[in-house]
Amino acid sequence: MDDHELVADHFAGVKVRWVASKIANPTQPGLYHPAQPERRFYRLTFHKRHRQLITDEYLPHVVRVGKEIRTRNRQRKLFTNSPNYKWPTYKHTMWSHINFEHPATFETMGLDPAKKKDIIDDLVTFTESREFYSRIGKAWKRGYLLYGPPGTGKSTMIAAMANLLNYDVYDLELTAVKDNTELRKLLIETTSKSIIVIEDIDCSLDLTGQRKKNQKWLSDEERDGGSSRVTLSGLLNFIDGLWSACGGERLIVFTTNYVEKLDPALIRRGRMDKHIELSYCSFEAFKVLARNYLKLDEEEGDDHPMFATVERLMKEMKITPADVAENLMPKSPLDDADTCLSRLILAMEEAKEAAEMEREVAAARKLVEEKEKKVVGMVNGSPENGVAPH
Ligand SMILES: Nc1ncnc2c1ncn2[C@@H]1O[C@H](COP(=O)(O)OP(=O)(O)OP(=O)(O)O)[C@@H](O)[C@H]1O
């Protein structure tokens, strides 16, 4: 608002007026706090019979909406933990950050529409559930496990989540964390309305259930790998611990290409509440990508003459959304929708042929191995392995 500008507002049928004003600042400048030459304020006027309504309801409403607008407009950040990070002129923090400006959204993601809606509903419900979590006595946080082969959109989905909810992202590099104490400190430094991400959790630590089962007699530190400084129990505490509830409204996201390798304790419901499989591209997901990449409109995007071939090929072979996206990307200003779709079809046909060839080679190799086994069995005279010589 400009100086002396008047803005009218209505609340519950009552009209109020705001005026931006200023007065000279009577405070003397101090050594460390030079006084501002003027004090700025807003004058609110309304009929005195509405005083109760204004103080009890209108002003809290203004503060709440103001906070929401500030949150919506704030520059979001992508934090990473770096062991060597130093900030010589400002307070030392364990996280370094840059502005988060990833353009991915759920709209641009190639994903089955029903699955997409389910995930969006889940996220939005979470953000609106402060009172619910408080009522049931649980910390206001939710764990997501994103799993699937490389190039199926796990990282892209994290960016889409952050953009949907307007959250900051803390990309936690577990291998750079010294020990469980440092992990705890890192967590404490994260703020509300954020997503804490541990990518490729299976590569970050030795967290397999198998090892745990075989080494029951060892201490946690030993069991979780003497060489790895953050332990499985440290990580579980990171998710469940008392201090993990400080601040609230946080998502914890793990990604992995090998869900079967993970310790069941780590991904049980309550820790990783929602397990989302991101898999090879379906025809429905392809149509979303085609519409975005080739600028096809809704109608054309469902009815392009080349789509039938793509649909048939997708039933016969597997292709990741990353590969579909790469082939649909125009490579020159002259590339139109037909050129890009032809390139995708060619790539799919070649990949299908290569997969068939691989299968044939594997089958032939198996046959040879079986024959070799039989011959060895005959030579050794073992009846299970072959025909015993007379
Ligand atoms: N479902 C998708 N929708 C739209 N684009 C996608 C999708 N999946 C992958 N891509 C594209 O492929 C690229 C790689 O995807 P991304 O890094 O999200 O995959 P990932 O599953 O995290 O892979 P990795 O397991 O190797 O980390 C992205 O830059 C994105 O453009």
GROMACS .gro file of C-alpha atoms and ligand atoms in nm:
model
  421
    1MET     CA    1   0.000   0.000   0.000
    2ASP     CA    2   0.117   0.354  -0.072
    3ASP     CA    3   0.129   0.620   0.201
    4HIS     CA    4  -0.220   0.741   0.296
    5GLU     CA    5  -0.379   0.493   0.058
    6LEU     CA    6  -0.717   0.372   0.180
    7VAL     CA    7  -0.823   0.009   0.131
    8ALA     CA    8  -1.169  -0.114   0.227
    9ASP     CA    9  -1.235  -0.472   0.340
   10HIS     CA   10  -1.547  -0.667   0.434
   11PHE     CA   11  -1.567  -0.932   0.701
   12ALA     CA   12  -1.884  -1.108   0.818
   13GLY     CA   13  -2.092  -0.826   0.671
   14VAL     CA   14  -1.886  -0.555   0.843
   15LYS     CA   15  -1.696  -0.290   0.648
   16VAL     CA   16  -1.350  -0.188   0.771
   17ARG     CA   17  -1.094   0.055   0.633
   18TRP     CA   18  -0.716   0.031   0.635
   19VAL     CA   19  -0.494   0.335   0.582
   20ALA     CA   20  -0.115   0.320   0.552
   21SER     CA   21   0.046   0.592   0.767
   22LYS     CA   22   0.378   0.700   0.909
   23ILE     CA   23   0.511   0.926   1.188
   24ALA     CA   24   0.857   1.058   1.268
   25ASN     CA   25   1.048   0.813   1.491
   26PRO     CA   26   1.112   0.964   1.837
   27THR     CA   27   1.376   0.699   1.925
   28GLN     CA   28   1.740   0.813   1.940
   29PRO     CA   29   1.976   0.610   1.723
   30GLY     CA   30   2.190   0.363   1.923
   31LEU     CA   31   2.544   0.248   1.856
   32TYR     CA   32   2.440  -0.085   1.709
   33HIS     CA   33   2.082  -0.007   1.609
   34PRO     CA   34   2.058   0.307   1.400
   35ALA     CA   35   1.698   0.428   1.434
   36GLN     CA   36   1.476   0.445   1.129
   37PRO     CA   37   1.379   0.808   1.049
   38GLU     CA   38   1.009   0.717   1.056
   39ARG     CA   39   0.768   0.460   1.191
   40ARG     CA   40   0.521   0.304   0.954
   41PHE     CA   41   0.188   0.153   1.057
   42TYR     CA   42  -0.161   0.073   0.934
   43ARG     CA   43  -0.464   0.244   1.087
   44LEU     CA   44  -0.777   0.029   1.101
   45THR     CA   45  -1.116   0.198   1.139
   46PHE     CA   46  -1.457   0.039   1.193
   47HIS     CA   47  -1.778   0.109   1.385
   48LYS     CA   48  -1.725   0.063   1.758
   49ARG     CA   49  -2.016  -0.178   1.790
   50HIS     CA   50  -1.808  -0.432   1.593
   51ARG     CA   51  -1.508  -0.410   1.825
   52GLN     CA   52  -1.548  -0.765   1.962
   53LEU     CA   53  -1.581  -0.919   1.617
   54ILE     CA   54  -1.279  -0.731   1.487
   55THR     CA   55  -1.047  -0.816   1.776
   56ASP     CA   56  -1.163  -1.176   1.827
   57GLU     CA   57  -1.210  -1.286   1.469
   58TYR     CA   58  -1.106  -1.037   1.204
   59LEU     CA   59  -0.751  -0.964   1.322
   60PRO     CA   60  -0.660  -1.333   1.374
   61HIS     CA   61  -0.805  -1.394   1.027
   62VAL     CA   62  -0.584  -1.120   0.879
   63VAL     CA   63  -0.274  -1.263   1.049
   64ARG     CA   64  -0.355  -1.617   0.930
   65VAL     CA   65  -0.420  -1.516   0.569
   66GLY     CA   66  -0.108  -1.298   0.573
   67LYS     CA   67   0.100  -1.595   0.684
   68GLU     CA   68  -0.052  -1.814   0.415
   69ILE     CA   69   0.028  -1.555   0.148
   70ARG     CA   70   0.383  -1.519   0.276
   71THR     CA   71   0.430  -1.896   0.269
   72ARG     CA   72   0.288  -1.914  -0.082
   73ASN     CA   73   0.516  -1.639  -0.211
   74ARG     CA   74   0.832  -1.728  -0.027
   75GLN     CA   75   1.134  -1.847  -0.220
   76ARG     CA   76   1.168  -2.214  -0.147
   77LYS     CA   77   1.507  -2.369  -0.085
   78LEU     CA   78   1.692  -2.687  -0.160
   79PHE     CA   79   1.922  -2.778   0.129
   80THR     CA   80   2.206  -3.027   0.121
   81ASN     CA   81   2.434  -3.140   0.400
   82SER     CA   82   2.799  -3.111   0.328
   83PRO     CA   83   3.065  -3.211   0.583
   84ASN     CA   84   3.312  -2.949   0.461
   85TYR     CA   85   3.065  -2.671   0.430
   86LYS     CA   86   3.172  -2.346   0.597
   87TRP     CA   87   3.000  -2.010   0.598
   88PRO     CA   88   3.261  -1.774   0.736
   89THR     CA   89   3.053  -1.459   0.765
   90TYR     CA   90   2.722  -1.597   0.886
   91LYS     CA   91   2.614  -1.838   1.157
   92HIS     CA   92   2.748  -2.182   1.091
   93THR     CA   93   2.479  -2.423   0.979
   94MET     CA   94   2.501  -2.786   0.885
   95TRP     CA   95   2.300  -2.736   0.569
   96SER     CA   96   2.395  -2.533   0.264
   97HIS     CA   97   2.118  -2.417   0.035
   98ILE     CA   98   2.029  -2.284  -0.305
   99ASN     CA   99   1.695  -2.162  -0.435
  100PHE     CA  100   1.467  -2.448  -0.529
  101GLU     CA  101   1.340  -2.390  -0.880
  102HIS     CA  102   1.263  -2.734  -1.020
  103PRO     CA  103   0.980  -2.704  -1.273
  104ALA     CA  104   0.833  -3.056  -1.224
  105THR     CA  105   0.467  -3.073  -1.129
  106PHE     CA  106   0.219  -3.358  -1.101
  107GLU     CA  107   0.057  -3.221  -1.414
  108THR     CA  108   0.374  -3.271  -1.618
  109MET     CA  109   0.450  -3.614  -1.470
  110GLY     CA  110   0.386  -3.919  -1.684
  111LEU     CA  111   0.185  -4.125  -1.437
  112ASP     CA  112  -0.146  -4.307  -1.446
  113PRO     CA  113  -0.413  -4.045  -1.367
  114ALA     CA  114  -0.572  -4.257  -1.090
  115LYS     CA  115  -0.237  -4.309  -0.919
  116LYS     CA  116  -0.155  -3.941  -0.955
  117LYS     CA  117  -0.485  -3.841  -0.794
  118ASP     CA  118  -0.434  -4.086  -0.509
  119ILE     CA  119  -0.091  -3.938  -0.430
  120ILE     CA  120  -0.208  -3.577  -0.457
  121ASP     CA  121  -0.508  -3.651  -0.230
  122ASP     CA  122  -0.280  -3.816   0.023
  123LEU     CA  123  -0.041  -3.518   0.028
  124VAL     CA  124  -0.314  -3.257   0.051
  125THR     CA  125  -0.492  -3.451   0.327
  126PHE     CA  126  -0.165  -3.460   0.520
  127THR     CA  127  -0.115  -3.084   0.503
  128GLU     CA  128  -0.470  -3.024   0.625
  129SER     CA  129  -0.447  -3.267   0.915
  130ARG     CA  130  -0.271  -3.071   1.190
  131GLU     CA  131  -0.565  -3.114   1.427
  132PHE     CA  132  -0.612  -3.479   1.338
  133TYR     CA  133  -0.249  -3.562   1.422
  134SER     CA  134  -0.273  -3.370   1.745
  135ARG     CA  135  -0.598  -3.550   1.837
  136ILE     CA  136  -0.456  -3.897   1.781
  137GLY     CA  137  -0.130  -3.802   1.957
  138LYS     CA  138   0.105  -3.854   1.662
  139ALA     CA  139   0.381  -3.628   1.531
  140TRP     CA  140   0.266  -3.440   1.221
  141LYS     CA  141   0.486  -3.616   0.971
  142ARG     CA  142   0.446  -3.874   0.700
  143GLY     CA  143   0.690  -4.113   0.538
  144TYR     CA  144   0.688  -4.197   0.168
  145LEU     CA  145   0.886  -4.477   0.009
  146LEU     CA  146   0.932  -4.430  -0.366
  147TYR     CA  147   1.066  -4.738  -0.536
  148GLY     CA  148   1.118  -4.857  -0.890
  149PRO     CA  149   1.380  -4.894  -1.164
  150PRO     CA  150   1.608  -4.604  -1.260
  151GLY     CA  151   1.443  -4.338  -1.476
  152THR     CA  152   1.087  -4.395  -1.359
  153GLY     CA  153   1.049  -4.054  -1.197
  154LYS     CA  154   1.134  -4.090  -0.827
  155SER     CA  155   1.338  -3.769  -0.807
  156THR     CA  156   1.092  -3.593  -1.036
  157MET     CA  157   0.809  -3.687  -0.801
  158ILE     CA  158   0.989  -3.536  -0.502
  159ALA     CA  159   1.017  -3.206  -0.692
  160ALA     CA  160   0.649  -3.228  -0.787
  161MET     CA  161   0.560  -3.289  -0.420
  162ALA     CA  162   0.761  -2.985  -0.310
  163ASN     CA  163   0.597  -2.769  -0.577
  164LEU     CA  164   0.249  -2.891  -0.490
  165LEU     CA  165   0.285  -2.826  -0.117
  166ASN     CA  166   0.521  -2.530  -0.137
  167TYR     CA  167   0.772  -2.706   0.088
  168ASP     CA  168   1.149  -2.676   0.115
  169VAL     CA  169   1.356  -2.981   0.031
  170TYR     CA  170   1.637  -3.119   0.250
  171ASP     CA  171   1.840  -3.358   0.038
  172LEU     CA  172   2.017  -3.565   0.302
  173GLU     CA  173   2.338  -3.730   0.184
  174LEU     CA  174   2.366  -4.004   0.443
  175THR     CA  175   2.715  -4.112   0.346
  176ALA     CA  176   2.842  -3.763   0.441
  177VAL     CA  177   2.697  -3.786   0.793
  178LYS     CA  178   2.959  -3.861   1.057
  179ASP     CA  179   2.745  -4.050   1.306
  180ASN     CA  180   2.401  -4.077   1.465
  181THR     CA  181   2.458  -3.763   1.673
  182GLU     CA  182   2.527  -3.560   1.361
  183LEU     CA  183   2.220  -3.710   1.197
  184ARG     CA  184   2.012  -3.589   1.492
  185LYS     CA  185   2.162  -3.240   1.471
  186LEU     CA  186   2.082  -3.224   1.103
  187LEU     CA  187   1.723  -3.318   1.170
  188ILE     CA  188   1.686  -3.057   1.442
  189GLU     CA  189   1.804  -2.790   1.199
  190THR     CA  190   1.532  -2.869   0.947
  191THR     CA  191   1.225  -2.648   0.948
  192SER     CA  192   0.855  -2.714   0.927
  193LYS     CA  193   0.689  -2.747   0.585
  194SER     CA  194   0.973  -2.943   0.440
  195ILE     CA  195   1.055  -3.271   0.269
  196ILE     CA  196   1.356  -3.461   0.401
  197VAL     CA  197   1.484  -3.682   0.123
  198ILE     CA  198   1.723  -3.976   0.140
  199GLU     CA  199   1.780  -4.095  -0.216
  200ASP     CA  200   1.898  -4.447  -0.297
  201ILE     CA  201   1.865  -4.553   0.065
  202ASP     CA  202   1.995  -4.901  -0.021
  203CYS     CA  203   2.326  -4.752  -0.140
  204SER     CA  204   2.361  -4.507   0.149
  205LEU     CA  205   2.390  -4.766   0.421
  206ASP     CA  206   2.401  -5.138   0.458
  207LEU     CA  207   2.041  -5.169   0.565
  208THR     CA  208   1.943  -5.514   0.450
  209GLY     CA  209   1.721  -5.731   0.666
  210GLN     CA  210   1.929  -6.036   0.580
  211ARG     CA  211   2.237  -5.913   0.759
  212LYS     CA  212   2.036  -5.817   1.062
  213LYS     CA  213   1.881  -6.163   1.081
  214ASN     CA  214   2.217  -6.336   1.066
  215GLN     CA  215   2.388  -6.121   1.325
  216LYS     CA  216   2.142  -6.101   1.610
  217TRP     CA  217   2.410  -6.135   1.875
  218LEU     CA  218   2.595  -5.821   1.765
  219SER     CA  219   2.543  -5.471   1.904
  220ASP     CA  220   2.355  -5.219   1.690
  221GLU     CA  221   2.675  -5.046   1.588
  222GLU     CA  222   2.839  -5.369   1.483
  223ARG     CA  223   2.527  -5.510   1.326
  224ASP     CA  224   2.468  -5.202   1.115
  225GLY     CA  225   2.817  -5.222   0.977
  226GLY     CA  226   3.116  -5.112   1.179
  227SER     CA  227   3.244  -4.908   0.888
  228SER     CA  228   2.918  -4.722   0.833
  229ARG     CA  229   2.894  -4.446   1.089
  230VAL     CA  230   2.521  -4.394   1.077
  231THR     CA  231   2.345  -4.707   1.192
  232LEU     CA  232   2.010  -4.857   1.117
  233SER     CA  233   1.894  -4.787   1.471
  234GLY     CA  234   2.020  -4.429   1.432
  235LEU     CA  235   1.814  -4.392   1.119
  236LEU     CA  236   1.506  -4.542   1.284
  237ASN     CA  237   1.549  -4.295   1.569
  238PHE     CA  238   1.582  -4.019   1.311
  239ILE     CA  239   1.236  -4.110   1.185
  240ASP     CA  240   1.066  -4.200   1.513
  241GLY     CA  241   1.262  -4.015   1.782
  242LEU     CA  242   1.108  -3.760   2.013
  243TRP     CA  243   1.299  -3.474   1.853
  244SER     CA  244   1.178  -3.575   1.510
  245ALA     CA  245   0.841  -3.427   1.613
  246CYS     CA  246   0.989  -3.078   1.669
  247GLY     CA  247   0.842  -2.832   1.425
  248GLY     CA  248   0.597  -3.075   1.268
  249GLU     CA  249   0.458  -3.081   0.914
  250ARG     CA  250   0.738  -3.272   0.755
  251LEU     CA  251   0.755  -3.544   0.495
  252ILE     CA  252   1.035  -3.799   0.496
  253VAL     CA  253   1.095  -3.956   0.156
  254PHE     CA  254   1.318  -4.254   0.082
  255THR     CA  255   1.390  -4.367  -0.270
  256THR     CA  256   1.534  -4.696  -0.383
  257ASN     CA  257   1.572  -4.906  -0.696
  258TYR     CA  258   1.570  -5.225  -0.488
  259VAL     CA  259   1.289  -5.226  -0.235
  260GLU     CA  260   1.343  -5.596  -0.164
  261LYS     CA  261   1.690  -5.521  -0.026
  262LEU     CA  262   1.564  -5.296   0.252
  263ASP     CA  263   1.525  -5.401   0.611
  264PRO     CA  264   1.151  -5.448   0.676
  265ALA     CA  265   1.188  -5.250   1.000
  266LEU     CA  266   1.287  -4.944   0.802
  267ILE     CA  267   0.989  -4.942   0.570
  268ARG     CA  268   0.711  -5.076   0.788
  269ARG     CA  269   0.388  -4.871   0.795
  270GLY     CA  270   0.413  -4.601   1.056
  271ARG     CA  271   0.764  -4.522   0.937
  272MET     CA  272   0.716  -4.524   0.563
  273ASP     CA  273   0.340  -4.478   0.564
  274LYS     CA  274   0.288  -4.477   0.190
  275HIS     CA  275   0.475  -4.702  -0.049
  276ILE     CA  276   0.463  -4.577  -0.407
  277GLU     CA  277   0.587  -4.793  -0.690
  278LEU     CA  278   0.710  -4.603  -0.992
  279SER     CA  279   0.741  -4.838  -1.280
  280TYR     CA  280   0.778  -4.863  -1.655
  281CYS     CA  281   0.573  -4.632  -1.871
  282SER     CA  282   0.209  -4.727  -1.922
  283PHE     CA  283   0.011  -4.609  -2.222
  284GLU     CA  284  -0.186  -4.368  -2.001
  285ALA     CA  285   0.139  -4.218  -1.869
  286PHE     CA  286   0.277  -4.198  -2.223
  287LYS     CA  287  -0.026  -3.993  -2.331
  288VAL     CA  288   0.046  -3.737  -2.056
  289LEU     CA  289   0.408  -3.709  -2.169
  290ALA     CA  290   0.309  -3.687  -2.537
  291ARG     CA  291   0.062  -3.409  -2.465
  292ASN     CA  292   0.328  -3.213  -2.275
  293TYR     CA  293   0.625  -3.275  -2.499
  294LEU     CA  294   0.451  -3.253  -2.836
  295LYS     CA  295   0.205  -2.981  -2.741
  296LEU     CA  296  -0.087  -3.197  -2.851
  297ASP     CA  297  -0.423  -3.078  -2.732
  298GLU     CA  298  -0.649  -3.303  -2.522
  299GLU     CA  299  -0.835  -3.444  -2.822
  300GLU     CA  300  -0.532  -3.495  -3.045
  301GLY     CA  301  -0.339  -3.628  -2.745
  302ASP     CA  302  -0.579  -3.921  -2.718
  303ASP     CA  303  -0.623  -3.980  -3.084
  304HIS     CA  304  -0.300  -3.936  -3.276
  305PRO     CA  305  -0.271  -4.198  -3.556
  306MET     CA  306   0.069  -4.319  -3.429
  307PHE     CA  307  -0.052  -4.383  -3.075
  308ALA     CA  308  -0.192  -4.728  -3.160
  309THR     CA  309   0.159  -4.849  -3.254
  310VAL     CA  310   0.304  -4.710  -2.932
  311GLU     CA  311   0.026  -4.879  -2.731
  312ARG     CA  312   0.093  -5.215  -2.901
  313LEU     CA  313   0.469  -5.188  -2.843
  314MET     CA  314   0.418  -5.094  -2.477
  315LYS     CA  315   0.236  -5.424  -2.426
  316GLU     CA  316   0.528  -5.613  -2.581
  317MET     CA  317   0.823  -5.442  -2.411
  318LYS     CA  318   0.918  -5.225  -2.114
  319ILE     CA  319   1.032  -4.867  -2.146
  320THR     CA  320   1.098  -4.616  -1.869
  321PRO     CA  321   0.928  -4.274  -1.868
  322ALA     CA  322   1.281  -4.125  -1.888
  323ASP     CA  323   1.341  -4.306  -2.220
  324VAL     CA  324   1.000  -4.205  -2.353
  325ALA     CA  325   1.068  -3.843  -2.253
  326GLU     CA  326   1.411  -3.845  -2.417
  327ASN     CA  327   1.273  -3.976  -2.747
  328LEU     CA  328   0.981  -3.733  -2.747
  329MET     CA  329   1.212  -3.438  -2.695
  330PRO     CA  330   1.247  -3.239  -3.022
  331LYS     CA  331   1.609  -3.251  -3.135
  332SER     CA  332   1.583  -2.966  -3.386
  333PRO     CA  333   1.343  -2.677  -3.447
  334LEU     CA  334   1.207  -2.873  -3.746
  335ASP     CA  335   1.107  -3.178  -3.539
  336ASP     CA  336   0.729  -3.201  -3.529
  337ALA     CA  337   0.504  -3.448  -3.341
  338ASP     CA  338   0.530  -3.711  -3.617
  339THR     CA  339   0.912  -3.698  -3.620
  340CYS     CA  340   0.932  -3.738  -3.241
  341LEU     CA  341   0.676  -4.019  -3.233
  342SER     CA  342   0.855  -4.201  -3.519
  343ARG     CA  343   1.180  -4.175  -3.321
  344LEU     CA  344   1.011  -4.321  -3.014
  345ILE     CA  345   0.857  -4.607  -3.214
  346LEU     CA  346   1.193  -4.688  -3.374
  347ALA     CA  347   1.366  -4.686  -3.034
  348MET     CA  348   1.097  -4.916  -2.893
  349GLU     CA  349   1.125  -5.158  -3.185
  350GLU     CA  350   1.504  -5.170  -3.151
  351ALA     CA  351   1.480  -5.224  -2.775
  352LYS     CA  352   1.224  -5.499  -2.828
  353GLU     CA  353   1.451  -5.675  -3.081
  354ALA     CA  354   1.750  -5.643  -2.848
  355ALA     CA  355   1.546  -5.791  -2.560
  356GLU     CA  356   1.431  -6.081  -2.779
  357MET     CA  357   1.788  -6.146  -2.891
  358GLU     CA  358   1.903  -6.141  -2.529
  359ARG     CA  359   1.632  -6.390  -2.435
  360GLU     CA  360   1.735  -6.621  -2.720
  361VAL     CA  361   2.103  -6.603  -2.621
  362ALA     CA  362   2.012  -6.674  -2.257
  363ALA     CA  363   1.796  -6.973  -2.360
  364ALA     CA  364   2.076  -7.109  -2.583
  365ARG     CA  365   2.329  -7.066  -2.300
  366LYS     CA  366   2.100  -7.251  -2.061
  367LEU     CA  367   2.064  -7.536  -2.310
  368VAL     CA  368   2.440  -7.564  -2.349
  369GLU     CA  369   2.487  -7.563  -1.970
  370GLU     CA  370   2.228  -7.838  -1.927
  371LYS     CA  371   2.398  -8.046  -2.197
  372GLU     CA  372   2.737  -7.993  -2.033
  373LYS     CA  373   2.593  -8.104  -1.698
  374LYS     CA  374   2.459  -8.420  -1.858
  375VAL     CA  375   2.795  -8.501  -2.016
  376VAL     CA  376   2.975  -8.445  -1.684
  377GLY     CA  377   2.716  -8.666  -1.517
  378MET     CA  378   2.777  -8.943  -1.770
  379VAL     CA  379   3.153  -8.917  -1.724
  380ASN     CA  380   3.122  -8.927  -1.342
  381GLY     CA  381   2.867  -9.202  -1.356
  382SER     CA  382   2.617  -9.013  -1.139
  383PRO     CA  383   2.261  -9.124  -1.217
  384GLU     CA  384   2.101  -8.790  -1.109
  385ASN     CA  385   2.318  -8.596  -1.346
  386GLY     CA  386   2.294  -8.812  -1.650
  387VAL     CA  387   2.276  -9.167  -1.782
  388ALA     CA  388   2.510  -9.395  -1.593
  389PRO     CA  389   2.754  -9.587  -1.818
  390HIS     CA  390   2.705  -9.967  -1.827
  391LIG     N1  391   0.711  -4.028  -1.469
  391LIG     C1  392   0.781  -3.931  -1.533
  391LIG     N2  393   0.719  -3.825  -1.585
  391LIG     C2  394   0.787  -3.729  -1.650
  391LIG     N3  395   0.919  -3.732  -1.669
  391LIG     C3  396   0.986  -3.836  -1.620
  391LIG     C4  397   0.920  -3.941  -1.548
  391LIG     N4  398   1.013  -4.031  -1.511
  391LIG     C5  399   1.129  -3.985  -1.555
  391LIG     N5  400   1.114  -3.868  -1.622
  391LIG     C6  401   1.221  -3.791  -1.686
  391LIG     O1  402   1.340  -3.869  -1.678
  391LIG     C7  403   1.444  -3.802  -1.609
  391LIG     C8  404   1.500  -3.895  -1.501
  391LIG     O2  405   1.398  -3.918  -1.405
  391LIG     P1  406   1.424  -3.926  -1.249
  391LIG     O3  407   1.560  -3.875  -1.216
  391LIG     O4  408   1.309  -3.865  -1.179
  391LIG     O5  409   1.421  -4.083  -1.231
  391LIG     P2  410   1.458  -4.168  -1.101
  391LIG     O6  411   1.353  -4.274  -1.090
  391LIG     O7  412   1.476  -4.078  -0.985
  391LIG     O8  413   1.595  -4.233  -1.144
  391LIG     P3  414   1.713  -4.291  -1.051
  391LIG     O9  415   1.659  -4.410  -0.979
  391LIG    O10  416   1.820  -4.325  -1.150
  391LIG    O11  417   1.752  -4.179  -0.959
  391LIG     C9  418   1.383  -3.678  -1.550
  391LIG    O12  419   1.463  -3.568  -1.576
  391LIG    C10  420   1.250  -3.661  -1.615
  391LIG    O13  421   1.258  -3.564  -1.717
   0.00000   0.00000   0.00000
